[in-house]
mmCIF file with all atom_site columns, C-alpha atoms in Angstrom:
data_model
loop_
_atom_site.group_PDB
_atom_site.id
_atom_site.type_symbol
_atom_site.label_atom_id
_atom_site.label_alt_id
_atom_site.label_comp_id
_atom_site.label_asym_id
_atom_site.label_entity_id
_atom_site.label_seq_id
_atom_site.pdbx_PDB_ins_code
_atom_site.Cartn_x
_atom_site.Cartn_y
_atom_site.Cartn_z
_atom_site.occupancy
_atom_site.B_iso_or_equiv
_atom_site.pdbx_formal_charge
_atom_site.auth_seq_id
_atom_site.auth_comp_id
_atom_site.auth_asym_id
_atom_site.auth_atom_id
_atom_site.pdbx_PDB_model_num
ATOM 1   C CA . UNK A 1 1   ? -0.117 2.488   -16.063 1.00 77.00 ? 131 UNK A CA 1
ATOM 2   C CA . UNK A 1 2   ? 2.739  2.140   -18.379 1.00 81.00 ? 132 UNK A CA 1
ATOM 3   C CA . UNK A 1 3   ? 3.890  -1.654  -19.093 1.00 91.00 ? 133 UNK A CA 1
ATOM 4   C CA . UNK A 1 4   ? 7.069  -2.330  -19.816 1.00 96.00 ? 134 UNK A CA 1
ATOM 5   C CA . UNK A 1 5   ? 7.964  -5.490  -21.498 1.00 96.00 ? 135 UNK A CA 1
ATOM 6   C CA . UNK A 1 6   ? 10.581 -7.383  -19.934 1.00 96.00 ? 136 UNK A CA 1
ATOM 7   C CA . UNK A 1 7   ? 12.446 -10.699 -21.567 1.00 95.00 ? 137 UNK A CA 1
ATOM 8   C CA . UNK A 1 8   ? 15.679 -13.340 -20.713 1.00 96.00 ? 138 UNK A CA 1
ATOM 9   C CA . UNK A 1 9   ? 16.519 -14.215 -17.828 1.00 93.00 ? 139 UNK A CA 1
ATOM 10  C CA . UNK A 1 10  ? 16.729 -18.125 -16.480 1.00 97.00 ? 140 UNK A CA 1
ATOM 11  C CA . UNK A 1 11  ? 18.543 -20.630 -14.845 1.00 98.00 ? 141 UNK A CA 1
ATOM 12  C CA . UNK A 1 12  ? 22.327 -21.144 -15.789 1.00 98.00 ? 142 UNK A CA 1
ATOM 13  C CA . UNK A 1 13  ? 25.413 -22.417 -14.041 1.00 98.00 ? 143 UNK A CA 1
ATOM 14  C CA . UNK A 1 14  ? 28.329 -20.090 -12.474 1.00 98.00 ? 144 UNK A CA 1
ATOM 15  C CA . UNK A 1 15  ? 30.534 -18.264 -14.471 1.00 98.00 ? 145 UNK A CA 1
ATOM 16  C CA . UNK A 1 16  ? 27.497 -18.380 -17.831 1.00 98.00 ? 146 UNK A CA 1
ATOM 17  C CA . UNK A 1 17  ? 26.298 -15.272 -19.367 1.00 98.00 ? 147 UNK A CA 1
ATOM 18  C CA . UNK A 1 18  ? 22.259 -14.293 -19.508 1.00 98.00 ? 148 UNK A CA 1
ATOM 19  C CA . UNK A 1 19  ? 20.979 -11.424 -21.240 1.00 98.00 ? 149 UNK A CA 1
ATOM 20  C CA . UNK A 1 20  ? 18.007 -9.484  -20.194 1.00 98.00 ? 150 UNK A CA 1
ATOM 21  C CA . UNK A 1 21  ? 16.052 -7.078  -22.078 1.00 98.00 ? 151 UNK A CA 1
ATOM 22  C CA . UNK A 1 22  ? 13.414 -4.232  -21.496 1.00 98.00 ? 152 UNK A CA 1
ATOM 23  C CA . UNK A 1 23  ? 11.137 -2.125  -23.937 1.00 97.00 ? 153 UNK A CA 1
ATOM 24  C CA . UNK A 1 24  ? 9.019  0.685   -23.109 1.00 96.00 ? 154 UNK A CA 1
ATOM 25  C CA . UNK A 1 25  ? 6.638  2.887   -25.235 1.00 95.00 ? 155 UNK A CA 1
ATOM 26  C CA . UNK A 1 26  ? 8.716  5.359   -26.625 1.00 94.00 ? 156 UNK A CA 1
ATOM 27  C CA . UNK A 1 27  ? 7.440  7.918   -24.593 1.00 93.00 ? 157 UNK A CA 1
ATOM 28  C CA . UNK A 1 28  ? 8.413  6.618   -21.681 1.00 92.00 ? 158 UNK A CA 1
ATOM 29  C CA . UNK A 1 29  ? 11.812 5.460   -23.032 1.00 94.00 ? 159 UNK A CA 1
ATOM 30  C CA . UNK A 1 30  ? 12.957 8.854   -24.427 1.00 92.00 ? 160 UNK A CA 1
ATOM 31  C CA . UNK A 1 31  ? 14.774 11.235  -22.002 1.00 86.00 ? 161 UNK A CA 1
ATOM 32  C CA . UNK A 1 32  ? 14.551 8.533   -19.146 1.00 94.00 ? 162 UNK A CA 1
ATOM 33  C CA . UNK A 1 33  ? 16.602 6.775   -16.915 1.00 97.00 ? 163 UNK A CA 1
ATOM 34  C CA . UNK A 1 34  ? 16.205 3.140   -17.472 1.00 97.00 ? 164 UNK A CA 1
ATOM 35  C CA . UNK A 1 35  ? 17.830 0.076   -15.792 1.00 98.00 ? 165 UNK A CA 1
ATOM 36  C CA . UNK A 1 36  ? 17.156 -2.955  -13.391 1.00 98.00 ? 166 UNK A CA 1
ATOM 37  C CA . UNK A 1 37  ? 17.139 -3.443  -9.647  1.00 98.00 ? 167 UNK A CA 1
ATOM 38  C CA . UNK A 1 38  ? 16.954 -6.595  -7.810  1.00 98.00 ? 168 UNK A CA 1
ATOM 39  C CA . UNK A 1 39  ? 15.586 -8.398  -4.688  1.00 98.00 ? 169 UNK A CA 1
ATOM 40  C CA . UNK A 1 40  ? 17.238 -12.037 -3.914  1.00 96.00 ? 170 UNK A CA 1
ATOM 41  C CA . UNK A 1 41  ? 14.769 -13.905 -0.856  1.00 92.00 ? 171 UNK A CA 1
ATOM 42  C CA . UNK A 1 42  ? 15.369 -12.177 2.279   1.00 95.00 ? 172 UNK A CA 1
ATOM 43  C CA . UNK A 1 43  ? 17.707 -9.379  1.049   1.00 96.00 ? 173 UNK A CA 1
ATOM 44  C CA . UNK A 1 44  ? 16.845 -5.423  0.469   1.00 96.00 ? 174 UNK A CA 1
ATOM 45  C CA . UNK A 1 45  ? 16.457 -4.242  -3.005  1.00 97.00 ? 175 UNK A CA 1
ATOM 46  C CA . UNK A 1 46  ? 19.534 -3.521  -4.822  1.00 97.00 ? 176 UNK A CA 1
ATOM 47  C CA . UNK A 1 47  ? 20.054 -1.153  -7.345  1.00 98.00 ? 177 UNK A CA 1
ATOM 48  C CA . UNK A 1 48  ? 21.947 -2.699  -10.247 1.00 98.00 ? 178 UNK A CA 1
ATOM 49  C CA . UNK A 1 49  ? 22.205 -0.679  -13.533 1.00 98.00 ? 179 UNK A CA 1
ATOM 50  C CA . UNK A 1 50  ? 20.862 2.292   -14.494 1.00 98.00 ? 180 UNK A CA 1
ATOM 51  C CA . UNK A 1 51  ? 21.435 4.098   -17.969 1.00 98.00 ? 181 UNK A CA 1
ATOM 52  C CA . UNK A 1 52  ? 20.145 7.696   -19.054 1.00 97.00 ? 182 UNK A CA 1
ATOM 53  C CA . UNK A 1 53  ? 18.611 7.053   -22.559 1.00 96.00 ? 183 UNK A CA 1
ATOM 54  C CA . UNK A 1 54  ? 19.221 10.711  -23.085 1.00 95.00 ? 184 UNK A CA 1
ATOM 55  C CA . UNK A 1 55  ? 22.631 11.393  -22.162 1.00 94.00 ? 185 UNK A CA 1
ATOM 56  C CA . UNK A 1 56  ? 24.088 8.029   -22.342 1.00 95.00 ? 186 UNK A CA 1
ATOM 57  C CA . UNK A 1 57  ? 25.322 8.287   -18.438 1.00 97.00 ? 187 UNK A CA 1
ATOM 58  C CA . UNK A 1 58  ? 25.906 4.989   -17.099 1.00 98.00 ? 188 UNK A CA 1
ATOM 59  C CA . UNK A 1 59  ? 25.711 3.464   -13.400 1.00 98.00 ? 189 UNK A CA 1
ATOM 60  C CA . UNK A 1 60  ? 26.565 -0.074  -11.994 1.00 98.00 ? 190 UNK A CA 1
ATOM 61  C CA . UNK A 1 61  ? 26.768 -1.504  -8.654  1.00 98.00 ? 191 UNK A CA 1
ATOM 62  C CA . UNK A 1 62  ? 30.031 -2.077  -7.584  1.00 98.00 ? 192 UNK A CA 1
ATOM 63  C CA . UNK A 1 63  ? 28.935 -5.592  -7.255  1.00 97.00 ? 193 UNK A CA 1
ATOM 64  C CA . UNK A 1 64  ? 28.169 -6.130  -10.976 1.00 98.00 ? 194 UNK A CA 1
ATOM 65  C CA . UNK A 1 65  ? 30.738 -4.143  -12.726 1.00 98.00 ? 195 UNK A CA 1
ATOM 66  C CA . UNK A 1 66  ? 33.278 -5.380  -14.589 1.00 98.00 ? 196 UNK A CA 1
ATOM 67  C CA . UNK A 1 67  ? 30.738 -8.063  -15.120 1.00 98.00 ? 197 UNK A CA 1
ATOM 68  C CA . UNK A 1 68  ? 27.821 -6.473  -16.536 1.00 98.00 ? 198 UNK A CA 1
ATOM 69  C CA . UNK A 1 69  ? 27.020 -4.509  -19.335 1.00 98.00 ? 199 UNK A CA 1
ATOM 70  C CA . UNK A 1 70  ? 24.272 -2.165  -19.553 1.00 98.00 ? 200 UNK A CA 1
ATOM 71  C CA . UNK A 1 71  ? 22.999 -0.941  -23.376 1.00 98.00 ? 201 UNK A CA 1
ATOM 72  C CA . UNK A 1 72  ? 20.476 0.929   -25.270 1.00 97.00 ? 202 UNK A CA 1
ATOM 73  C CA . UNK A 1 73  ? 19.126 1.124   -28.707 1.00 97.00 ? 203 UNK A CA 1
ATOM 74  C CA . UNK A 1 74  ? 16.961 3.942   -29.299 1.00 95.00 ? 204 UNK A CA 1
ATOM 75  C CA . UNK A 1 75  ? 15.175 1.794   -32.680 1.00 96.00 ? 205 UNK A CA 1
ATOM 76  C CA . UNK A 1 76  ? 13.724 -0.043  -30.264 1.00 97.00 ? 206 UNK A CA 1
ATOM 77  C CA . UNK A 1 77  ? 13.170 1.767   -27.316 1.00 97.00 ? 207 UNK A CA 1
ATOM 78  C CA . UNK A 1 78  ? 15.289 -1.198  -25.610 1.00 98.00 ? 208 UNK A CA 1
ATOM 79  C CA . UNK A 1 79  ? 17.518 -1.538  -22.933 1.00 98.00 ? 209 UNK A CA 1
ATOM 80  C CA . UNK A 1 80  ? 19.762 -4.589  -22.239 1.00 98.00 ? 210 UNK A CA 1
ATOM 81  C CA . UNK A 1 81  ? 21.854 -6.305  -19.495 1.00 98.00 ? 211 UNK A CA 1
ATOM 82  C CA . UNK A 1 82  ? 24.350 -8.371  -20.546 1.00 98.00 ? 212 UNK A CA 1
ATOM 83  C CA . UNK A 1 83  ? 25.524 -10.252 -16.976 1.00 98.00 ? 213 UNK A CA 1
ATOM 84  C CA . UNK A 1 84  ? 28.593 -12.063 -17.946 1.00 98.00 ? 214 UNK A CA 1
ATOM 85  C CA . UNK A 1 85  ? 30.587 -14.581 -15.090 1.00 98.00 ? 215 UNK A CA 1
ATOM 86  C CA . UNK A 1 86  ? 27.336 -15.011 -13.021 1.00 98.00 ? 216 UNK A CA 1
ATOM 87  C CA . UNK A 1 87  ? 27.762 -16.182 -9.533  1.00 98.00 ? 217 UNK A CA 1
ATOM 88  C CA . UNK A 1 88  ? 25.358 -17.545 -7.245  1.00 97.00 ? 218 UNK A CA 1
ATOM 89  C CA . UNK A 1 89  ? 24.920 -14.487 -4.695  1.00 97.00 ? 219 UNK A CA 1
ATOM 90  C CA . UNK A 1 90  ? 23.566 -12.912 -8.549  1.00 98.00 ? 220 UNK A CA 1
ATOM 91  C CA . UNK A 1 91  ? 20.467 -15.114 -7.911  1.00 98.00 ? 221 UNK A CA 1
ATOM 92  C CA . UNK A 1 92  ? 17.259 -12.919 -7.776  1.00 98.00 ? 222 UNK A CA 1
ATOM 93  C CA . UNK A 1 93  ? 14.618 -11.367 -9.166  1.00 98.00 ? 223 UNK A CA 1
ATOM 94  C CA . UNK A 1 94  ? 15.242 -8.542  -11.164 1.00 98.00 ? 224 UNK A CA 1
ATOM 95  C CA . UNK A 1 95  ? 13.408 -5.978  -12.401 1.00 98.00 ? 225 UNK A CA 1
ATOM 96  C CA . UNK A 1 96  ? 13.027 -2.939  -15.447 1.00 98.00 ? 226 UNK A CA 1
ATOM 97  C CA . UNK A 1 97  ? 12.644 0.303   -13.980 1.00 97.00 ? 227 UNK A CA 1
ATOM 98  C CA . UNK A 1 98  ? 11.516 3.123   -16.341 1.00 97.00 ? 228 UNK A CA 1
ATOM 99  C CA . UNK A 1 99  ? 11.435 6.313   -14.356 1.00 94.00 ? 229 UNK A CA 1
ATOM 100 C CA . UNK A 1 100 ? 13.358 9.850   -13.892 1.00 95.00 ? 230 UNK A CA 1
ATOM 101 C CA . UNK A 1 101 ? 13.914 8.928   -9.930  1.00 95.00 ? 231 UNK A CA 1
ATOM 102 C CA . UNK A 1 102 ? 16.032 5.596   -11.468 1.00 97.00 ? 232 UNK A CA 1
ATOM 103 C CA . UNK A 1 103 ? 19.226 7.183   -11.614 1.00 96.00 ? 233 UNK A CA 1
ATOM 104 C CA . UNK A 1 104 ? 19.604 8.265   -8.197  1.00 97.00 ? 234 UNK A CA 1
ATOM 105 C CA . UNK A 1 105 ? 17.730 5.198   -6.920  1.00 96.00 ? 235 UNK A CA 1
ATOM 106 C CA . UNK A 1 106 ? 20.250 2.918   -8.227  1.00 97.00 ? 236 UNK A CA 1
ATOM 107 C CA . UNK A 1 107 ? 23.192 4.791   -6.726  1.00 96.00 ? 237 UNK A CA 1
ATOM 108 C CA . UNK A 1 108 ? 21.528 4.908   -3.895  1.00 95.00 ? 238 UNK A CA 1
ATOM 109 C CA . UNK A 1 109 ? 20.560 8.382   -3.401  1.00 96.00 ? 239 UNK A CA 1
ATOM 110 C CA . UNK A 1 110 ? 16.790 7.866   -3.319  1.00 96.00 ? 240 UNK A CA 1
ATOM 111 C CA . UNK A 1 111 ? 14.946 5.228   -1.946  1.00 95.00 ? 241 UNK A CA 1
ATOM 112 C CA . UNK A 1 112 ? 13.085 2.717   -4.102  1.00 96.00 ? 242 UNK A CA 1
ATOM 113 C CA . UNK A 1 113 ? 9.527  4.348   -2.818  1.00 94.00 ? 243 UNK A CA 1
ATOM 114 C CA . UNK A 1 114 ? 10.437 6.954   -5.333  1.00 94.00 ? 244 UNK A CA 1
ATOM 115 C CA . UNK A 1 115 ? 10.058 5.266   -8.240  1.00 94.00 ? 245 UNK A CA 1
ATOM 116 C CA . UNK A 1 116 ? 6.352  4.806   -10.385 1.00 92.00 ? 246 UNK A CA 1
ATOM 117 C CA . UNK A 1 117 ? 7.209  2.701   -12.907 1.00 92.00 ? 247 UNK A CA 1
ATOM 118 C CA . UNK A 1 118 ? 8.660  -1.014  -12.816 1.00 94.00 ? 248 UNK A CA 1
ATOM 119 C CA . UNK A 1 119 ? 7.877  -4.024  -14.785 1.00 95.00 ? 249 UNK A CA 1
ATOM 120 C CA . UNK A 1 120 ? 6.835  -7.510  -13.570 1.00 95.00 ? 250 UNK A CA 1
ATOM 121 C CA . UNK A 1 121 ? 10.247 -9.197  -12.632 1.00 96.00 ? 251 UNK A CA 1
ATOM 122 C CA . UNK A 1 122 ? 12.333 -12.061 -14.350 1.00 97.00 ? 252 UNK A CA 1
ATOM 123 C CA . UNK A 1 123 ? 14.382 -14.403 -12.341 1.00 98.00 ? 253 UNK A CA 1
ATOM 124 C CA . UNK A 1 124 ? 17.668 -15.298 -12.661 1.00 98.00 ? 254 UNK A CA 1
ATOM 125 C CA . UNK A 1 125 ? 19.430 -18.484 -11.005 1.00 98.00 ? 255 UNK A CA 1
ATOM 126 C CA . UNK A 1 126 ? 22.817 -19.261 -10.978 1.00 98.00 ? 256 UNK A CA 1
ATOM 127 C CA . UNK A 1 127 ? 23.778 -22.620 -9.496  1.00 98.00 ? 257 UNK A CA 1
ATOM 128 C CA . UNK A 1 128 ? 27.313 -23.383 -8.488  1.00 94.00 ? 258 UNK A CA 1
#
């Protein structure tokens, strides 16, 4: 089972910045695609960012972007979200995803039963 180690996340007011973070054993990072999804109460999962850590290619949900920023730094075998102007319907759990089916999962063009590898979930809460 591989763990990935999530971090940030928390409570903050509407239009604050949070920045969440994800490492995976380099084996898993390399040659991956890497990002978060998340599930507010009652709402379907929702792909959110997705980043190849081999080519660089980049996805957001038209949702986030222009708002979020997704990174990588290979040193570390890191990715990070940098959600900028938060708003309340941003309020969820989200969640690392580490696997090759991430890519398309995000956009939308698999479902989320595709995917193996997730970590545990931080929550994010923007008040208004």
């Amino acid at each position: 089972q591989v763990q990935l180690m999530e971090s940030g996340g928390g409570s903050v007011q509407a239009g604050g910045s949070l920045r969440l973070s994800c490492t995976a054993p380099r084996l898993t990072y390399i040659k991956n695609c890497m990002g978060w999804f998340r599930q507010a109460p009652g709402k379907e999962r929702e792909g959110v960012a997705s980043i190849n850590t081999g080519d660089g290619n980049i996805f957001y949900a038209s949702s986030v972007e222009g708002r979020f920023t997704i990174s990588q730094d290979n040193a570390k075998n890191t990715v990070y979200l940098q959600m900028n102007s938060l708003r309340p319907e941003d309020t969820a759990m989200y969640y690392c995803a580490a696997d090759p089916t991430f890519c398309a999962v995000a956009r939308g063009l698999l479902g989320f039963n595709a995917l193996d590898t997730w970590g545990q979930g931080t929550l994010v809460t923007v008040s208004s």
